[in-house]
Coordinates of C-alpha atoms in Angstrom, one line a residue:
M20 CA -8.0 13.3 -9.6
E21 CA -7.7 15.1 -13.1
R22 CA -3.5 16.2 -12.1
W23 CA -2.2 12.7 -12.3
N24 CA -3.9 11.8 -15.6
G25 CA -0.8 10.1 -17.7
R26 CA 1.1 10.3 -14.2
V27 CA 2.9 7.2 -13.1
A28 CA 1.6 5.2 -9.6
V29 CA 3.6 1.9 -8.2
V30 CA 1.4 0.0 -6.2
T31 CA 2.9 -2.7 -3.6
G32 CA 1.2 -5.8 -3.2
A33 CA -1.3 -5.9 -6.4
S34 CA -1.9 -9.5 -7.1
S35 CA -5.2 -9.4 -5.0
G36 CA -7.4 -7.8 -2.0
I37 CA -6.7 -4.3 -2.0
G38 CA -3.7 -3.7 -4.2
A39 CA -6.0 -5.3 -7.0
A40 CA -8.7 -2.9 -6.8
I41 CA -6.3 -0.1 -6.1
V42 CA -3.9 -0.7 -9.1
K43 CA -7.5 -1.1 -11.5
D44 CA -9.1 2.0 -10.4
L45 CA -5.7 4.2 -10.9
A46 CA -5.4 2.9 -13.9
K47 CA -8.7 3.9 -15.1
A48 CA -8.6 7.1 -13.1
G49 CA -5.9 8.1 -16.6
M50 CA -3.0 6.9 -14.3
V51 CA 0.1 5.0 -15.4
T52 CA -0.3 1.8 -13.2
I53 CA 2.5 -0.5 -12.2
G54 CA 1.5 -3.3 -10.0
L55 CA 4.3 -5.4 -8.2
A56 CA 3.7 -8.8 -7.2
R57 CA 5.0 -12.2 -6.8
R58 CA 2.3 -13.4 -8.3
V59 CA 2.3 -11.0 -11.5
E60 CA 0.3 -13.0 -13.5
R61 CA -2.6 -12.5 -11.1
I62 CA -2.0 -8.9 -12.4
E63 CA -2.0 -9.6 -15.4
E64 CA -5.4 -11.1 -15.6
L65 CA -6.7 -7.8 -13.7
R66 CA -6.6 -6.1 -17.3
K67 CA -9.7 -8.6 -18.3
D68 CA -12.0 -6.7 -15.9
L69 CA -11.0 -3.0 -17.5
P70 CA -11.8 -0.8 -20.9
E71 CA -9.7 -1.1 -23.2
E72 CA -7.8 1.8 -23.2
A73 CA -7.2 1.6 -19.1
A74 CA -6.0 -2.1 -19.6
K75 CA -3.3 -0.4 -21.7
R76 CA -2.5 1.7 -18.6
L77 CA -2.0 -1.4 -16.4
H78 CA 1.6 -3.0 -16.4
A79 CA 2.6 -5.6 -13.8
I80 CA 6.8 -6.3 -13.0
K81 CA 7.5 -9.0 -10.1
C82 CA 8.6 -8.1 -7.1
D83 CA 9.1 -9.4 -3.3
V84 CA 9.3 -5.9 -1.4
S85 CA 11.4 -8.0 1.7
N86 CA 14.0 -8.1 -1.0
E87 CA 16.1 -4.9 -1.5
A88 CA 17.5 -6.4 -4.1
D89 CA 13.9 -6.6 -5.8
I90 CA 13.1 -3.4 -4.8
D91 CA 16.1 -2.0 -6.2
A92 CA 15.5 -3.6 -9.6
V93 CA 11.7 -2.7 -10.1
F94 CA 12.4 1.7 -9.1
K95 CA 15.5 1.5 -11.9
Q96 CA 12.9 -0.1 -14.7
V97 CA 10.3 2.2 -13.6
E98 CA 12.6 5.0 -14.2
D99 CA 13.8 3.5 -17.6
Q100 CA 10.7 2.5 -18.8
F101 CA 8.5 4.9 -17.7
G102 CA 10.1 8.0 -16.6
G103 CA 9.9 7.1 -12.4
C104 CA 7.7 7.6 -9.5
D105 CA 5.0 10.0 -9.0
V106 CA 2.5 7.8 -6.6
L107 CA 3.7 5.5 -4.2
V108 CA 1.1 3.4 -2.5
N109 CA 2.5 0.9 -0.1
N110 CA -0.1 -1.6 -0.2
A111 CA 1.7 -5.5 0.3
G112 CA 1.6 -7.0 3.7
I113 CA 1.3 -9.8 5.4
L114 CA 0.0 -11.7 8.5
R115 CA 0.7 -14.9 10.1
V116 CA -1.6 -16.5 12.0
K117 CA 0.3 -17.8 15.2
P118 CA 0.6 -17.1 19.0
L119 CA 3.7 -14.6 19.7
L120 CA 5.1 -16.4 22.8
E121 CA 4.9 -19.7 20.3
V122 CA 8.8 -21.0 20.3
G123 CA 10.3 -21.3 17.3
N124 CA 8.4 -18.9 15.0
T125 CA 11.6 -16.2 14.5
S126 CA 10.9 -16.6 10.2
D127 CA 7.7 -15.6 10.7
I128 CA 8.3 -12.7 12.6
K129 CA 10.8 -11.5 10.6
A130 CA 8.8 -12.1 7.7
V131 CA 5.6 -10.0 8.4
L132 CA 8.5 -7.3 9.3
D133 CA 10.6 -7.0 6.3
T134 CA 7.4 -7.0 4.5
N135 CA 5.0 -4.7 6.2
V136 CA 7.8 -2.3 7.8
T137 CA 11.7 -2.7 6.0
G138 CA 9.8 -3.3 2.7
L139 CA 7.5 0.1 2.6
V140 CA 10.4 1.8 3.9
L141 CA 13.0 1.1 0.9
C142 CA 10.2 1.4 -1.3
S143 CA 9.3 4.8 -0.3
Q144 CA 13.0 5.7 -0.3
R145 CA 13.1 4.9 -3.8
A146 CA 10.0 6.7 -4.8
Y147 CA 11.1 10.2 -2.3
Q148 CA 14.1 10.1 -4.4
S149 CA 12.6 9.8 -7.6
M150 CA 10.3 12.7 -7.0
V151 CA 12.6 14.7 -5.7
K152 CA 15.1 13.9 -8.7
R153 CA 12.5 14.9 -11.1
S154 CA 10.9 17.9 -9.2
V155 CA 7.7 16.1 -8.7
D156 CA 5.4 16.7 -5.9
G157 CA 4.3 13.5 -5.3
H158 CA 2.2 11.8 -2.8
I159 CA 3.0 8.5 -0.7
V160 CA 0.0 6.4 0.4
H161 CA 0.3 4.0 3.3
I162 CA -2.6 1.2 3.4
S163 CA -2.0 0.5 7.5
S164 CA -4.7 -0.9 10.2
I165 CA -6.8 0.0 12.5
A166 CA -4.8 -2.8 14.4
G167 CA -2.1 0.3 14.1
H168 CA -4.4 2.0 16.5
G169 CA -4.7 -0.6 19.0
V170 CA -4.4 -4.7 19.3
P171 CA -7.7 -6.0 18.7
S172 CA -8.8 -9.0 20.5
V173 CA -8.5 -11.4 17.7
P174 CA -6.3 -14.9 18.5
N175 CA -2.9 -15.2 17.0
M176 CA -2.5 -11.8 14.8
N177 CA 1.0 -12.3 16.3
V178 CA 3.7 -9.3 15.3
Y179 CA 1.0 -7.5 13.0
P180 CA -0.6 -5.3 15.5
A181 CA 3.3 -3.9 16.4
S182 CA 4.2 -4.1 12.1
K183 CA 1.0 -1.5 11.7
H184 CA 2.3 0.4 14.8
A185 CA 5.4 0.9 13.4
V186 CA 3.6 2.6 9.9
R187 CA 1.7 4.8 11.7
A188 CA 5.2 6.6 13.5
I189 CA 6.9 5.8 10.3
T190 CA 4.4 7.7 8.4
E191 CA 4.7 10.7 10.8
T192 CA 8.2 10.3 10.5
M193 CA 8.4 10.7 6.9
R194 CA 6.1 13.7 6.9
H195 CA 8.6 15.6 9.2
E196 CA 11.6 14.9 7.1
M197 CA 9.4 16.2 4.1
R198 CA 8.7 19.2 5.6
D199 CA 11.7 19.9 7.1
A200 CA 13.4 19.5 3.5
G201 CA 11.0 21.9 2.2
K202 CA 9.3 19.4 0.0
K203 CA 5.5 19.4 -1.4
I204 CA 5.6 15.6 -1.3
K205 CA 2.4 14.1 0.5
V206 CA 2.4 11.0 2.5
T207 CA -1.0 9.6 3.8
S208 CA -1.8 6.9 6.0
I209 CA -5.2 4.6 5.5
S210 CA -6.2 2.0 8.5
P211 CA -8.9 -0.1 7.1
G212 CA -11.0 -2.4 10.0
A213 CA -11.4 -5.6 8.6
V214 CA -11.6 -6.1 4.7
K215 CA -12.8 -9.4 3.1
T216 CA -9.2 -10.6 1.3
E217 CA -6.9 -13.6 1.8
I218 CA -5.3 -12.1 4.6
L219 CA -7.9 -13.2 6.9
D220 CA -7.8 -16.7 5.8
G221 CA -7.1 -18.9 8.8
M222 CA -7.5 -16.2 11.8
N223 CA -11.3 -18.5 12.5
L224 CA -13.1 -14.4 12.8
P225 CA -17.1 -15.0 13.8
A226 CA -19.1 -16.2 10.4
D227 CA -21.3 -12.8 11.1
I228 CA -18.3 -10.2 11.1
N229 CA -19.0 -6.9 8.8
L230 CA -16.2 -6.8 6.5
L231 CA -15.2 -4.2 4.4
Q232 CA -15.4 -4.8 0.1
S233 CA -10.8 -4.0 -0.8
E234 CA -13.1 -1.5 -3.5
D235 CA -14.0 0.8 -0.3
I236 CA -10.3 0.9 0.5
S237 CA -9.6 2.2 -2.6
A238 CA -12.0 4.8 -3.1
A239 CA -10.7 6.5 0.1
V240 CA -6.9 6.1 -2.0
L241 CA -8.5 8.4 -4.6
Y242 CA -9.8 10.8 -2.9
T243 CA -6.6 11.2 -0.9
L244 CA -4.8 11.5 -4.2
G245 CA -7.7 14.0 -5.1
T246 CA -7.2 16.5 -3.0
P247 CA -5.9 20.1 -3.7
P248 CA -2.3 20.4 -3.4
H249 CA -2.9 22.7 0.0
V250 CA -5.2 19.9 1.6
Q251 CA -2.5 16.7 3.6
V252 CA -4.5 14.0 4.6
H253 CA -3.1 12.4 7.7
E254 CA -4.7 9.7 8.2
I255 CA -7.9 7.6 7.4
M256 CA -9.6 5.1 9.3
I257 CA -12.2 3.2 7.7
K258 CA -14.3 0.3 9.1
P259 CA -17.5 -1.3 8.6
L260 CA -20.5 -0.6 10.2
G261 CA -21.0 -2.1 13.4
E262 CA -17.1 -3.6 13.6
F263 CA -16.5 -5.2 17.0
Y264 CA -13.8 -3.7 18.0

């Protein structure tokens, strides 16, 4: 991680769960870390868990990644205030617990796709352009899901697995475009199994299910960012021991 010391990381969905763990770990690792979320007050609270120097490196900006105007404003602020984005972690994601074939859930389907797919692409575009503009060999990390590698036999996941299948395809599309453009910017997808976060609320999972912790996924982000310049991690899949799907 030494090469990233003092560089700028932008993390979406940073107010809780995996995103909160990532911003804390990146700040402790020496990065100027920008946490994006609708609930910025929760990111501000995270500073209490950090050593003083790391706390100074953590900044919060309000952003709804399903809103393109918000994204444009955030990346302009990051450029004006911090110089630009060197690392982007696309962590923001939502799930609506409803049957896919239930009539009348159009707004829920759109909300999931706008956040999990369109927002991820728009943030990646802005981050990539920032890196290219400054000749930075940066890194884009997508926090995906094992639901993007199959469809778990879990009721009412709705369009969520489809959104994560899209992230896999988008990751590879970006990798091809970066290679064809002659850029040394990396892109990585990290696919966790079930993680103990708010996204599982209302899913009625078995009481004895094994769950990952948010810190397990943050450790994977640190690992992939810490690889040498000639190494690109395409995909990391992480499951809790004994996961049932």
